[in-house]
Backbone as a chain_set.jsonl record, in Angstrom:
{"seq": "MSQSTLPVNSAQAAALAASRSRISASLAERPDFRVIARWIEPSSQVLDLGCSDGSLLRLLIDELDVSGYGIEIDDAGVLASAKRGINVIQQNMEDGLKLFEDQSFDTVILSQTLQTIHRTADILRETVRVGREAIVSFPNFGYWPHRLSVLQGRMPVSKSLPFQWHNTPNVRVLTIKDFEALAPDVGVQILDRAVLHNGRLVSVGANWRGSLAVYRVKRS", "coords": {"N": [[1.353, -21.848, -32.93], [0.424, -18.788, -33.778], [0.396, -15.452, -32.098], [-1.782, -14.031, -32.893], [-3.773, -15.819, -33.478], [-4.583, -16.893, -31.213], [-7.195, -17.76, -28.769], [-9.571, -15.379, -27.369], [-9.629, -15.13, -24.691], [-7.162, -16.421, -23.907], [-5.279, -14.849, -25.338], [-5.868, -12.501, -23.677], [-4.938, -13.292, -21.385], [-2.223, -13.714, -21.858], [-1.366, -11.242, -22.499], [-1.776, -9.966, -19.973], [0.071, -11.309, -18.509], [2.522, -10.642, -19.707], [2.33, -7.935, -18.992], [2.52, -7.961, -16.227], [5.085, -8.797, -16.161], [6.51, -6.696, -17.232], [6.003, -4.858, -15.176], [7.379, -5.948, -13.038], [9.999, -5.788, -13.81], [10.351, -3.172, -13.991], [10.235, -2.225, -11.563], [12.254, -2.903, -9.664], [13.312, -1.828, -7.378], [11.129, -1.31, -5.886], [9.69, -3.301, -4.224], [7.298, -3.691, -2.85], [5.394, -2.177, -4.574], [5.35, -4.144, -6.689], [3.974, -6.307, -5.421], [1.656, -5.05, -4.786], [0.648, -4.467, -7.502], [0.125, -7.11, -8.493], [-2.09, -7.649, -7.248], [-4.153, -6.22, -8.447], [-6.851, -5.705, -10.624], [-6.838, -5.627, -14.226], [-8.076, -2.838, -15.89], [-9.669, -1.771, -13.881], [-11.138, 0.102, -11.32], [-9.495, 2.425, -9.378], [-8.505, 3.819, -6.254], [-6.023, 5.822, -4.768], [-4.768, 6.297, -1.682], [-2.949, 8.952, -0.057], [-1.202, 9.289, -2.229], [1.287, 10.367, -2.751], [3.786, 11.211, -5.207], [2.505, 10.255, -7.227], [3.508, 7.98, -8.484], [2.926, 5.187, -8.316], [0.214, 5.066, -9.078], [0.307, 5.916, -11.626], [1.852, 3.866, -12.73], [0.085, 1.645, -12.677], [-1.901, 2.647, -14.268], [-0.714, 2.885, -16.739], [0.276, 0.266, -17.227], [-1.859, -1.535, -16.52], [-4.055, -0.544, -17.355], [-5.758, 0.841, -15.605], [-8.283, 3.071, -14.054], [-8.865, 6.001, -12.06], [-8.331, 7.779, -9.039], [-6.142, 9.749, -7.191], [-5.299, 10.782, -3.712], [-3.808, 13.294, -1.954], [-2.185, 15.154, 0.443], [0.029, 16.922, 0.598], [1.679, 19.559, -1.009], [3.683, 19.442, -2.932], [3.521, 16.838, -3.624], [0.971, 16.803, -4.829], [1.391, 18.447, -6.963], [3.409, 17.062, -8.387], [2.133, 14.575, -8.902], [0.08, 15.647, -10.521], [1.494, 16.444, -12.714], [2.149, 14.038, -13.684], [-0.087, 13.458, -14.93], [-2.113, 12.385, -13.356], [-5.318, 12.046, -11.97], [-5.659, 13.929, -9.41], [-6.736, 14.623, -5.979], [-6.537, 17.259, -3.638], [-6.539, 16.705, -0.315], [-7.053, 16.219, 3.196], [-6.709, 13.237, 4.541], [-7.408, 12.728, 7.205], [-9.918, 13.941, 7.551], [-11.693, 12.199, 6.613], [-13.452, 10.18, 4.073], [-15.652, 11.156, 2.821], [-16.525, 12.236, 0.39], [-16.781, 10.168, -1.296], [-18.963, 7.305, -2.153], [-20.176, 4.208, -0.81], [-18.269, 1.327, -1.778], [-17.281, 2.58, -4.145], [-14.988, 2.232, -5.692], [-13.061, -0.537, -7.203], [-10.62, -1.085, -5.894], [-8.846, 0.192, -3.18], [-6.007, 1.919, -2.295], [-3.599, 2.007, 0.35], [-0.772, 2.815, 0.761], [2.082, 2.48, 2.512], [1.202, 4.613, 4.221], [-0.343, 4.325, 6.306], [1.035, 4.513, 8.859], [1.437, 7.214, 9.132], [-0.84, 8.352, 10.088], [-3.238, 9.802, 12.258], [-5.917, 9.113, 13.004], [-6.272, 6.326, 12.901], [-7.867, 3.75, 13.039], [-10.355, 4.838, 12.14], [-9.762, 5.602, 9.495], [-9.103, 3.139, 8.379], [-11.589, 1.72, 8.637], [-13.041, 3.508, 6.783], [-11.515, 3.094, 4.394], [-12.015, 0.483, 3.594], [-14.809, 0.63, 3.381], [-15.104, 2.257, 1.223], [-13.891, 0.889, -0.949], [-14.246, -2.02, -2.771], [-12.347, -4.017, -2.373], [-9.146, -3.578, -0.526], [-5.845, -2.433, -0.372], [-3.329, -2.52, 1.852], [-0.149, -1.292, 3.146], [2.629, -1.162, 5.24], [5.497, -0.282, 7.152], [7.282, -2.557, 9.234], [7.372, -2.403, 12.516], [8.123, -4.386, 14.242], [10.315, -5.755, 13.174], [13.605, -7.254, 13.622], [16.008, -5.795, 13.749], [14.992, -3.248, 14.38], [13.948, -3.786, 16.871], [16.197, -4.391, 18.357], [17.596, -1.872, 18.284], [15.755, -0.354, 19.869], [16.217, -1.643, 22.233], [18.74, -0.972, 22.809], [18.308, 1.502, 23.421], [17.65, 3.368, 21.555], [15.707, 5.169, 19.016], [14.653, 3.312, 16.185], [16.387, 3.535, 12.915], [16.272, 2.934, 9.614], [16.169, 1.168, 6.362], [13.562, 0.892, 5.747], [12.332, 2.557, 7.742], [13.396, 5.346, 7.547], [13.79, 7.792, 8.916], [14.948, 10.07, 11.312], [14.016, 10.448, 14.911], [13.061, 12.936, 15.338], [12.175, 14.144, 12.973], [10.522, 12.501, 11.719], [7.815, 11.751, 9.653], [6.054, 9.765, 10.453], [3.425, 8.977, 12.765], [2.501, 6.937, 14.111], [3.613, 3.697, 15.212], [3.757, 0.334, 14.396], [3.364, -3.147, 14.475], [3.359, -6.23, 12.517], [1.723, -8.118, 14.017], [0.35, -6.447, 15.518], [-1.309, -4.995, 13.592], [-2.773, -7.305, 12.585], [-4.219, -7.77, 14.814], [-5.774, -5.542, 15.241], [-7.338, -5.491, 12.82], [-9.88, -7.184, 12.684], [-11.258, -5.927, 14.788], [-12.122, -3.344, 13.652], [-13.557, -3.973, 11.602], [-12.243, -5.141, 9.346], [-11.402, -7.524, 7.063], [-8.872, -9.829, 6.504], [-7.571, -10.77, 3.432], [-5.157, -11.722, 2.209], [-1.649, -11.88, 2.469], [1.582, -10.34, 2.173], [4.925, -10.49, 3.189], [7.849, -8.865, 3.301], [11.297, -8.326, 2.833], [14.041, -6.717, 1.737], [13.055, -6.973, -0.803], [12.399, -9.746, -0.976], [10.16, -12.319, -0.275], [9.017, -13.134, 3.036], [8.491, -15.897, 4.889], [8.829, -17.473, 7.166], [8.832, -16.714, 10.556], [7.76, -14.001, 10.219], [7.003, -11.62, 11.702], [9.219, -10.784, 12.889], [11.295, -11.065, 11.136], [10.688, -9.676, 8.727], [10.709, -6.562, 7.1], [8.762, -5.023, 5.808], [5.188, -4.92, 5.401], [2.412, -6.142, 3.483], [-0.896, -6.088, 2.757], [-3.974, -7.528, 1.519], [-7.282, -6.729, 1.738], [-10.719, -6.63, 2.995], [-13.922, -5.451, 3.57], [-15.508, -6.668, 6.439]], "CA": [[0.167, -21.026, -33.022], [0.717, -17.365, -33.586], [-0.501, -14.847, -31.06], [-3.182, -13.478, -33.394], [-4.77, -16.829, -33.512], [-4.938, -17.306, -29.813], [-8.506, -17.364, -28.339], [-9.551, -13.997, -26.843], [-9.168, -15.261, -23.185], [-5.758, -16.862, -23.921], [-4.705, -13.564, -25.64], [-5.787, -11.505, -22.706], [-4.034, -13.838, -20.228], [-0.915, -13.636, -22.419], [-1.248, -9.838, -22.455], [-1.716, -9.587, -18.634], [1.425, -11.878, -18.057], [3.474, -9.65, -20.372], [2.28, -6.622, -18.303], [3.096, -8.246, -14.935], [6.606, -8.896, -16.403], [7.151, -5.385, -17.343], [5.941, -4.15, -13.887], [8.357, -6.59, -12.092], [11.223, -5.517, -14.411], [10.534, -1.604, -13.781], [10.091, -1.866, -10.086], [13.303, -3.689, -8.924], [13.661, -1.101, -6.08], [9.934, -0.941, -5.171], [8.968, -4.673, -4.322], [5.803, -3.437, -2.431], [4.657, -1.94, -5.645], [5.059, -5.252, -7.422], [2.922, -7.029, -4.846], [0.367, -4.397, -5.064], [0.212, -4.574, -8.848], [-0.222, -8.359, -8.689], [-3.363, -7.781, -6.723], [-5.084, -5.052, -9.005], [-7.317, -6.326, -11.775], [-6.772, -4.733, -15.283], [-9.204, -2.054, -16.25], [-10.536, -1.549, -12.698], [-11.258, 1.592, -10.643], [-8.536, 2.416, -8.202], [-8.16, 5.042, -5.391], [-4.682, 5.609, -4.041], [-4.742, 7.4, -0.514], [-1.741, 9.279, 0.117], [-0.516, 8.892, -3.445], [2.687, 11.014, -2.973], [3.964, 11.719, -6.55], [1.593, 9.494, -8.117], [4.219, 6.999, -9.415], [2.235, 3.938, -8.25], [-0.979, 5.117, -9.835], [0.746, 6.078, -13.102], [2.313, 2.657, -13.345], [-1.089, 0.93, -12.893], [-2.705, 3.237, -15.482], [0.094, 2.41, -17.935], [0.526, -1.182, -17.34], [-3.073, -2.363, -16.25], [-5.188, 0.356, -17.912], [-6.781, 1.21, -14.454], [-8.647, 4.375, -14.009], [-9.085, 6.415, -10.764], [-7.851, 9.011, -8.462], [-5.174, 9.867, -5.976], [-5.548, 11.676, -2.728], [-2.6, 13.588, -1.403], [-2.299, 16.597, 1.055], [1.265, 17.736, 0.426], [1.632, 20.554, -2.273], [4.668, 18.99, -3.945], [3.07, 15.529, -4.166], [-0.149, 17.08, -5.73], [1.99, 18.846, -8.146], [4.175, 15.989, -9.034], [0.982, 13.744, -9.625], [-0.579, 16.318, -11.783], [2.497, 16.413, -13.91], [2.329, 12.626, -14.202], [-1.37, 13.114, -15.587], [-3.021, 11.634, -12.335], [-6.477, 12.7, -11.338], [-5.423, 14.018, -7.761], [-7.539, 15.476, -5.048], [-5.823, 17.696, -2.379], [-7.424, 16.558, 0.763], [-6.498, 15.683, 4.344], [-7.511, 12.068, 4.677], [-8.009, 12.58, 8.472], [-11.107, 14.28, 7.581], [-12.545, 11.1, 6.103], [-13.569, 10.097, 2.612], [-16.959, 11.434, 2.589], [-16.579, 12.497, -1.044], [-17.071, 8.812, -1.988], [-19.95, 6.424, -1.755], [-19.731, 2.913, -0.565], [-17.721, 0.487, -2.901], [-16.938, 3.412, -5.291], [-13.768, 1.744, -6.341], [-12.75, -1.858, -7.003], [-9.424, -1.279, -5.021], [-8.362, 1.417, -2.517], [-4.603, 1.483, -1.798], [-3.075, 2.733, 1.493], [0.544, 2.289, 0.578], [2.959, 3.046, 3.544], [0.542, 5.728, 4.612], [-1.022, 4.083, 7.588], [1.765, 4.891, 10.099], [1.424, 8.641, 9.191], [-2.313, 8.867, 10.144], [-3.561, 9.804, 13.584], [-7.193, 8.422, 13.148], [-5.891, 4.988, 12.127], [-9.141, 2.892, 12.912], [-11.433, 5.476, 11.322], [-9.414, 5.443, 8.211], [-9.147, 1.64, 7.88], [-13.034, 1.571, 8.214], [-13.402, 4.288, 5.525], [-10.833, 2.496, 3.239], [-12.937, -0.87, 3.219], [-16.09, 1.138, 2.932], [-15.199, 2.866, -0.209], [-13.309, -0.052, -1.916], [-14.641, -3.503, -2.731], [-11.137, -4.481, -1.732], [-8.15, -2.623, -0.224], [-4.415, -2.946, -0.169], [-2.66, -1.699, 2.989], [1.172, -1.562, 3.494], [3.366, -0.395, 6.376], [6.784, -0.726, 7.531], [7.032, -3.342, 10.367], [8.315, -2.023, 13.707], [8.755, -5.572, 14.909], [11.689, -6.203, 12.444], [14.452, -7.421, 14.537], [16.996, -4.737, 14.019], [14.21, -2.126, 15.06], [13.778, -4.163, 18.314], [17.434, -4.24, 18.925], [17.802, -0.492, 18.441], [15.019, 0.128, 21.021], [16.724, -2.283, 23.468], [19.943, -0.179, 22.845], [18.072, 2.973, 23.878], [17.64, 4.564, 20.335], [14.679, 4.927, 18.088], [15.219, 2.672, 14.937], [16.533, 4.066, 11.711], [16.496, 1.783, 8.668], [15.667, 1.512, 4.957], [12.073, 0.976, 5.909], [12.07, 3.672, 8.588], [14.627, 6.174, 7.157], [13.826, 9.182, 9.326], [15.264, 10.257, 12.665], [12.731, 10.468, 15.674], [12.658, 14.398, 15.442], [11.805, 14.711, 11.805], [9.74, 11.52, 11.079], [6.376, 11.837, 9.352], [5.21, 8.773, 11.209], [2.866, 9.286, 14.086], [2.309, 5.604, 14.661], [4.629, 2.519, 14.949], [3.011, -0.755, 14.516], [4.021, -4.404, 13.947], [2.455, -7.206, 11.923], [0.876, -8.766, 14.868], [-0.533, -5.205, 15.957], [-2.402, -4.764, 12.509], [-3.754, -8.36, 12.512], [-5.071, -7.867, 16.045], [-6.795, -4.298, 14.999], [-8.259, -5.673, 11.664], [-11.199, -7.65, 13.021], [-11.775, -4.79, 15.592], [-12.481, -2.248, 12.904], [-14.353, -4.427, 10.441], [-11.517, -5.547, 8.232], [-11.062, -9.002, 6.873], [-7.572, -10.023, 5.683], [-7.543, -11.867, 2.37], [-3.953, -12.176, 1.632], [-0.552, -11.118, 3.085], [2.996, -10.628, 1.733], [5.843, -9.817, 4.202], [8.983, -8.47, 2.497], [12.62, -7.76, 3.296], [14.959, -6.73, 0.709], [12.613, -7.412, -1.919], [12.097, -10.998, -1.051], [9.03, -12.654, 0.58], [9.475, -13.754, 4.36], [7.369, -16.891, 5.282], [8.941, -18.024, 8.508], [9.199, -15.551, 11.527], [7.607, -12.767, 9.461], [6.974, -10.535, 12.561], [10.673, -10.266, 13.288], [12.355, -11.041, 9.913], [10.169, -8.857, 7.762], [10.681, -5.141, 7.391], [7.648, -4.31, 5.155], [4.207, -5.895, 5.337], [1.467, -5.676, 2.503], [-2.276, -6.858, 2.952], [-5.134, -7.394, 0.694], [-8.255, -6.893, 2.764], [-11.992, -6.144, 2.52], [-14.945, -5.187, 4.744], [-15.878, -7.881, 6.903]], "C": [[0.582, -19.54, -32.937], [-0.201, -16.622, -32.592], [-1.762, -14.295, -31.667], [-4.108, -14.425, -33.568], [-5.224, -17.488, -32.223], [-6.54, -16.958, -29.528], [-8.52, -15.972, -27.55], [-9.046, -14.212, -25.345], [-7.766, -15.597, -23.059], [-4.932, -15.518, -24.3], [-4.706, -12.579, -24.483], [-4.885, -12.131, -21.512], [-2.507, -13.704, -20.575], [-0.512, -12.075, -22.145], [-1.03, -9.39, -20.881], [-0.373, -10.157, -18.081], [2.557, -11.061, -18.535], [3.528, -8.341, -19.44], [2.842, -6.878, -16.892], [4.566, -8.241, -15.043], [7.325, -7.669, -16.42], [7.121, -4.6, -15.94], [7.056, -4.619, -13.089], [9.814, -5.913, -12.636], [11.536, -3.898, -14.194], [10.485, -1.264, -12.329], [11.051, -2.777, -9.154], [13.552, -3.007, -7.472], [12.302, -0.851, -5.332], [9.239, -2.437, -5.081], [7.46, -4.633, -3.647], [4.97, -3.113, -3.547], [4.397, -3.198, -6.56], [4.001, -6.029, -6.809], [1.56, -6.361, -5.021], [-0.35, -4.663, -6.485], [-0.286, -6.052, -9.151], [-1.72, -8.549, -8.286], [-4.617, -6.812, -7.328], [-5.519, -5.788, -10.342], [-7.198, -5.277, -12.996], [-8.232, -4.084, -15.481], [-10.173, -1.783, -15.064], [-10.471, -0.275, -12.376], [-10.437, 1.417, -9.334], [-8.47, 3.833, -7.557], [-6.893, 4.86, -4.55], [-4.617, 6.793, -2.865], [-3.323, 7.67, -0.179], [-0.783, 8.883, -1.015], [0.899, 9.46, -3.714], [2.783, 11.666, -4.413], [3.361, 11.048, -7.557], [2.292, 8.388, -8.998], [3.542, 5.732, -9.331], [0.985, 4.019, -9.12], [-0.672, 5.203, -11.34], [1.166, 4.634, -13.674], [1.152, 1.813, -13.561], [-1.84, 1.369, -14.021], [-1.952, 2.813, -16.776], [0.039, 0.838, -18.168], [-0.838, -2.009, -17.314], [-4.307, -1.569, -16.629], [-6.306, 0.596, -16.727], [-7.225, 2.676, -14.606], [-8.932, 4.764, -12.374], [-8.523, 7.681, -10.309], [-6.933, 8.738, -7.335], [-5.579, 10.976, -4.957], [-4.205, 12.063, -2.055], [-2.859, 15.173, -0.702], [-0.978, 17.598, 0.815], [1.334, 18.441, -0.98], [2.576, 19.83, -3.275], [4.126, 17.629, -4.319], [2.022, 15.876, -5.041], [0.375, 17.574, -6.983], [2.574, 17.846, -9.056], [3.149, 14.958, -9.636], [0.294, 14.549, -10.606], [0.171, 16.306, -12.988], [2.592, 14.966, -14.539], [0.862, 12.336, -14.798], [-2.282, 12.294, -14.547], [-4.137, 12.731, -11.957], [-6.361, 12.864, -9.796], [-6.372, 15.064, -7.089], [-6.691, 15.944, -3.857], [-6.652, 17.622, -1.297], [-6.686, 15.817, 1.936], [-7.354, 14.441, 4.673], [-7.986, 12.008, 6.296], [-9.36, 13.17, 8.534], [-12.058, 13.336, 6.926], [-12.624, 11.09, 4.496], [-15.245, 10.314, 2.186], [-17.421, 11.8, 0.99], [-17.09, 11.183, -1.959], [-18.042, 7.83, -1.316], [-19.453, 5.068, -1.376], [-19.415, 2.145, -1.814], [-17.814, 1.413, -4.147], [-15.954, 2.876, -6.134], [-13.594, 0.223, -6.087], [-11.617, -2.032, -5.945], [-9.194, 0.127, -4.558], [-7.08, 0.985, -1.912], [-4.269, 2.432, -0.704], [-1.674, 2.29, 1.6], [1.552, 3.196, 1.38], [2.474, 4.395, 3.919], [-0.071, 5.47, 6.035], [-0.342, 4.49, 8.873], [1.847, 6.465, 10.142], [0.095, 9.144, 9.612], [-2.573, 8.731, 11.759], [-4.765, 8.849, 13.843], [-7.128, 7.021, 12.369], [-7.264, 4.076, 11.911], [-10.122, 3.397, 12.075], [-11.113, 5.31, 9.885], [-9.423, 4.052, 7.563], [-10.704, 1.449, 7.588], [-13.314, 2.208, 6.933], [-12.736, 3.495, 4.279], [-11.575, 1.321, 2.781], [-14.3, -0.48, 2.915], [-16.097, 1.606, 1.45], [-14.84, 1.98, -1.314], [-13.97, -1.437, -1.633], [-13.523, -4.3, -2.053], [-10.195, -3.341, -1.434], [-6.883, -3.235, -0.103], [-3.705, -1.98, 0.752], [-1.192, -2.206, 3.202], [1.799, -0.68, 4.489], [4.581, -1.004, 6.673], [6.651, -1.375, 9.048], [8.019, -3.009, 11.525], [8.762, -3.204, 14.399], [10.003, -6.238, 14.322], [12.797, -6.124, 13.355], [15.533, -6.32, 14.774], [16.233, -3.505, 14.66], [14.181, -2.49, 16.438], [15.057, -3.929, 18.972], [17.739, -2.752, 19.147], [17.118, 0.099, 19.637], [15.627, -0.413, 22.285], [18.13, -1.458, 23.793], [19.662, 1.217, 23.361], [17.858, 3.906, 22.806], [16.432, 4.054, 19.661], [15.332, 4.356, 16.795], [15.34, 3.615, 13.695], [16.985, 3.185, 10.689], [16.039, 2.063, 7.263], [14.063, 1.792, 5.018], [11.543, 2.195, 6.828], [13.237, 4.597, 8.563], [14.619, 7.451, 7.903], [14.371, 8.953, 10.98], [13.975, 10.564, 13.538], [12.243, 12.091, 15.578], [12.271, 14.811, 14.074], [10.921, 13.606, 10.944], [8.156, 12.095, 10.732], [5.382, 10.908, 10.012], [4.75, 9.191, 12.547], [2.615, 8.063, 14.794], [3.397, 4.637, 14.435], [3.691, 1.324, 15.192], [3.692, -2.048, 13.882], [2.864, -5.309, 13.207], [1.308, -7.705, 12.831], [-0.181, -7.477, 15.37], [-1.68, -5.17, 14.824], [-3.313, -6.0, 12.467], [-4.633, -8.421, 13.676], [-6.164, -6.755, 15.8], [-7.636, -4.775, 14.017], [-9.661, -6.018, 12.211], [-11.982, -6.51, 13.992], [-12.654, -3.634, 14.937], [-13.16, -2.673, 11.622], [-13.65, -4.741, 9.235], [-11.077, -7.006, 8.289], [-9.84, -9.182, 5.949], [-7.791, -11.128, 4.713], [-6.353, -12.53, 2.008], [-2.88, -11.276, 2.309], [0.762, -11.415, 2.437], [3.942, -9.698, 2.59], [7.197, -9.868, 3.524], [10.217, -8.233, 3.305], [13.591, -7.807, 2.068], [14.55, -7.28, -0.687], [12.119, -8.874, -1.995], [11.053, -11.351, 0.086], [9.631, -13.401, 1.812], [8.337, -14.626, 4.715], [7.593, -17.293, 6.72], [9.397, -16.927, 9.456], [9.036, -14.274, 10.921], [7.558, -11.466, 10.339], [8.251, -10.045, 12.949], [11.574, -10.244, 12.253], [11.932, -10.154, 8.728], [10.111, -7.502, 8.002], [9.333, -4.311, 6.814], [6.412, -5.446, 4.996], [3.129, -5.327, 4.268], [0.248, -6.63, 2.456], [-3.185, -6.529, 1.959], [-6.284, -7.694, 1.653], [-9.584, -6.479, 2.156], [-12.759, -5.852, 3.811], [-15.49, -6.338, 5.216], [-17.457, -7.748, 7.376]], "O": [[1.113, -19.173, -31.888], [-1.321, -17.029, -32.284], [-2.746, -14.115, -30.95], [-5.262, -14.07, -33.809], [-6.039, -18.407, -32.147], [-7.055, -15.962, -30.037], [-7.453, -15.519, -27.134], [-8.146, -13.516, -24.876], [-7.136, -15.09, -22.131], [-3.992, -15.167, -23.587], [-3.714, -11.881, -24.273], [-4.193, -11.406, -20.797], [-1.657, -13.599, -19.691], [0.563, -11.773, -21.627], [-0.187, -8.539, -20.596], [0.25, -9.503, -17.244], [3.496, -10.814, -17.778], [4.589, -7.777, -19.176], [3.601, -6.041, -16.405], [5.261, -7.753, -14.152], [8.406, -7.464, -15.869], [8.03, -3.842, -15.6], [7.708, -3.789, -12.457], [10.656, -5.561, -11.81], [12.671, -3.42, -14.213], [10.678, -0.114, -11.936], [10.675, -3.282, -8.097], [13.966, -3.681, -6.529], [12.313, -0.246, -4.26], [8.302, -2.705, -5.832], [6.597, -5.467, -3.921], [3.868, -3.657, -3.618], [3.317, -3.293, -7.144], [3.107, -6.451, -7.543], [0.535, -6.966, -5.335], [-1.531, -4.973, -6.644], [-1.104, -6.186, -10.061], [-2.463, -9.378, -8.813], [-5.732, -6.688, -6.822], [-4.703, -6.379, -11.049], [-7.459, -4.1, -12.749], [-9.297, -4.668, -15.28], [-11.371, -1.59, -15.276], [-9.804, 0.506, -13.055], [-10.608, 0.561, -8.466], [-8.392, 4.856, -8.236], [-6.732, 3.92, -3.771], [-4.445, 7.985, -3.12], [-2.538, 6.734, -0.023], [0.258, 8.258, -0.809], [1.58, 9.125, -4.683], [1.984, 12.532, -4.768], [3.678, 11.249, -8.729], [1.787, 7.95, -10.032], [3.56, 5.089, -10.38], [0.724, 3.071, -9.861], [-1.354, 4.606, -12.173], [0.901, 4.27, -14.819], [1.131, 1.201, -14.629], [-2.41, 0.539, -14.731], [-2.572, 2.431, -17.768], [-0.231, 0.33, -19.256], [-0.95, -3.032, -17.99], [-5.435, -1.898, -16.261], [-7.519, 0.54, -16.927], [-6.526, 3.441, -15.271], [-9.188, 3.88, -11.557], [-8.259, 8.582, -11.105], [-6.94, 7.709, -6.659], [-6.147, 11.994, -5.351], [-3.51, 11.15, -1.609], [-3.526, 16.089, -1.184], [-1.03, 18.828, 0.853], [1.032, 17.817, -1.997], [2.178, 19.657, -4.427], [4.339, 17.305, -5.487], [2.044, 15.283, -6.12], [-0.122, 17.184, -8.04], [2.312, 17.77, -10.257], [3.321, 14.534, -10.779], [-0.081, 13.955, -11.616], [-0.327, 16.187, -14.108], [3.022, 14.747, -15.671], [0.561, 11.189, -15.13], [-3.165, 11.566, -15.001], [-3.944, 13.922, -11.714], [-6.881, 12.064, -9.019], [-6.693, 16.14, -7.592], [-6.167, 15.103, -3.126], [-7.554, 18.459, -1.237], [-5.846, 14.944, 1.716], [-8.529, 14.549, 5.027], [-8.91, 11.252, 6.595], [-10.01, 12.938, 9.553], [-13.208, 13.717, 6.707], [-11.975, 11.854, 3.781], [-15.854, 9.656, 1.342], [-18.556, 11.617, 0.552], [-17.651, 11.234, -3.053], [-17.967, 7.562, -0.117], [-18.28, 4.804, -1.64], [-20.136, 2.241, -2.807], [-18.414, 0.996, -5.138], [-16.074, 3.063, -7.345], [-13.895, -0.281, -5.005], [-11.637, -3.001, -5.186], [-9.3, 1.1, -5.305], [-6.956, -0.01, -1.199], [-4.628, 3.605, -0.805], [-1.365, 1.454, 2.449], [1.831, 4.352, 1.063], [3.29, 5.316, 3.942], [-0.254, 6.403, 6.817], [-1.007, 4.781, 9.867], [2.31, 6.988, 11.156], [-0.116, 10.352, 9.501], [-2.199, 7.761, 12.418], [-4.718, 7.957, 14.691], [-7.829, 6.719, 11.403], [-7.661, 3.748, 10.793], [-10.751, 2.651, 11.325], [-11.976, 4.941, 9.089], [-9.713, 3.87, 6.38], [-11.085, 1.078, 6.477], [-13.795, 1.538, 6.02], [-13.398, 3.294, 3.261], [-11.754, 1.18, 1.571], [-14.97, -1.227, 2.203], [-16.991, 1.341, 0.646], [-15.297, 2.142, -2.445], [-14.187, -1.887, -0.508], [-13.795, -5.176, -1.232], [-10.359, -2.25, -1.98], [-6.768, -4.415, 0.226], [-3.519, -0.8, 0.454], [-0.994, -3.403, 3.414], [1.478, 0.508, 4.541], [4.732, -2.208, 6.466], [6.015, -0.801, 9.932], [9.22, -3.278, 11.503], [9.741, -3.11, 15.139], [10.619, -7.132, 14.903], [13.027, -5.044, 13.899], [15.878, -6.008, 15.914], [16.857, -2.788, 15.442], [14.376, -1.595, 17.261], [15.09, -3.332, 20.049], [18.152, -2.438, 20.264], [17.694, 0.913, 20.359], [15.582, 0.25, 23.321], [18.532, -1.342, 24.95], [20.558, 1.997, 23.685], [17.864, 5.119, 23.021], [16.097, 2.87, 19.651], [16.387, 4.819, 16.362], [14.438, 4.422, 13.474], [18.085, 2.653, 10.84], [15.544, 3.161, 7.008], [13.475, 2.713, 4.452], [10.445, 2.715, 6.631], [14.015, 4.618, 9.516], [15.463, 8.272, 7.545], [14.225, 7.938, 11.662], [12.943, 10.906, 12.961], [11.057, 12.372, 15.755], [11.997, 16.009, 14.001], [10.653, 13.758, 9.753], [7.489, 12.77, 11.516], [4.179, 11.143, 10.131], [5.516, 9.687, 13.373], [2.51, 8.089, 16.02], [4.099, 4.789, 13.435], [2.906, 1.349, 16.14], [4.455, -1.979, 12.919], [1.66, -5.088, 13.332], [0.133, -7.708, 12.464], [-1.385, -7.661, 15.549], [-2.861, -5.307, 15.143], [-4.524, -5.828, 12.329], [-5.697, -9.037, 13.615], [-7.334, -6.982, 16.107], [-8.824, -4.531, 14.231], [-10.543, -5.159, 12.18], [-13.19, -6.299, 13.887], [-13.624, -3.099, 15.473], [-13.327, -1.889, 10.688], [-14.229, -4.672, 8.151], [-10.546, -7.574, 9.243], [-9.816, -8.743, 4.799], [-8.139, -12.254, 5.07], [-6.351, -13.68, 1.568], [-3.133, -10.125, 2.665], [1.073, -12.574, 2.162], [3.815, -8.478, 2.698], [7.631, -10.973, 3.199], [10.078, -7.935, 4.492], [13.863, -8.864, 1.5], [15.285, -7.837, -1.503], [11.475, -9.23, -2.982], [11.065, -10.791, 1.182], [10.584, -14.17, 1.686], [7.229, -14.106, 4.843], [6.617, -17.446, 7.455], [10.356, -16.238, 9.11], [9.939, -13.44, 10.993], [7.965, -10.392, 9.896], [8.352, -8.881, 13.337], [12.576, -9.531, 12.319], [12.733, -9.909, 7.826], [9.529, -7.117, 9.016], [8.946, -3.228, 7.253], [6.593, -6.588, 4.574], [2.985, -4.107, 4.194], [0.379, -7.815, 2.151], [-3.248, -5.381, 1.52], [-6.303, -8.739, 2.304], [-9.647, -6.044, 1.006], [-12.274, -6.0, 4.933], [-15.991, -7.092, 4.382], [-18.046, -8.723, 7.844]]}, "num_chains": 1, "name": "protein.A"}
């Protein structure tokens, strides 16, 4: 049967599968982006908090036909996002998300930004208020080489935590267990989790074997 004769729902499924494949191929160096893309519905409304240069939102727009906004405080990130054609708002997230009503977006993304925020609990509450669902990712401080580095008397430096203690943008360090303990206290329900290291999923001993955690959550 040719593709043109497929039923509409089958054609849509095939198109989505092809899009997922392109995403995987184009993001070999960003396995967290691959996980995020799998949890995003095509043609949905997305808000990317701390969107940096807009590369994730640009990918989602191109491959999944999403629409939405990025929020970024850094001048260089705002400029880079604008050059990619992203609708970007320059704003400090620490001031909250009062611009947006409840459930304004299908998905709100907080990708490797949580550890850079002072008002962690407040931002998590706002994230799940504004989005029907949210995706949160962060480097796992409980990863075993990080623990070993601390035992040896030094702050860890790794692929997931690439900065020295004196120039890091990170103001918080947290583990997988820390996040899962905090979530119910701030009204966050965990729907799904992917723990990664070197692009591979970690299922056993995730809190000490995984260097990056990605969660799909919603307001509880």
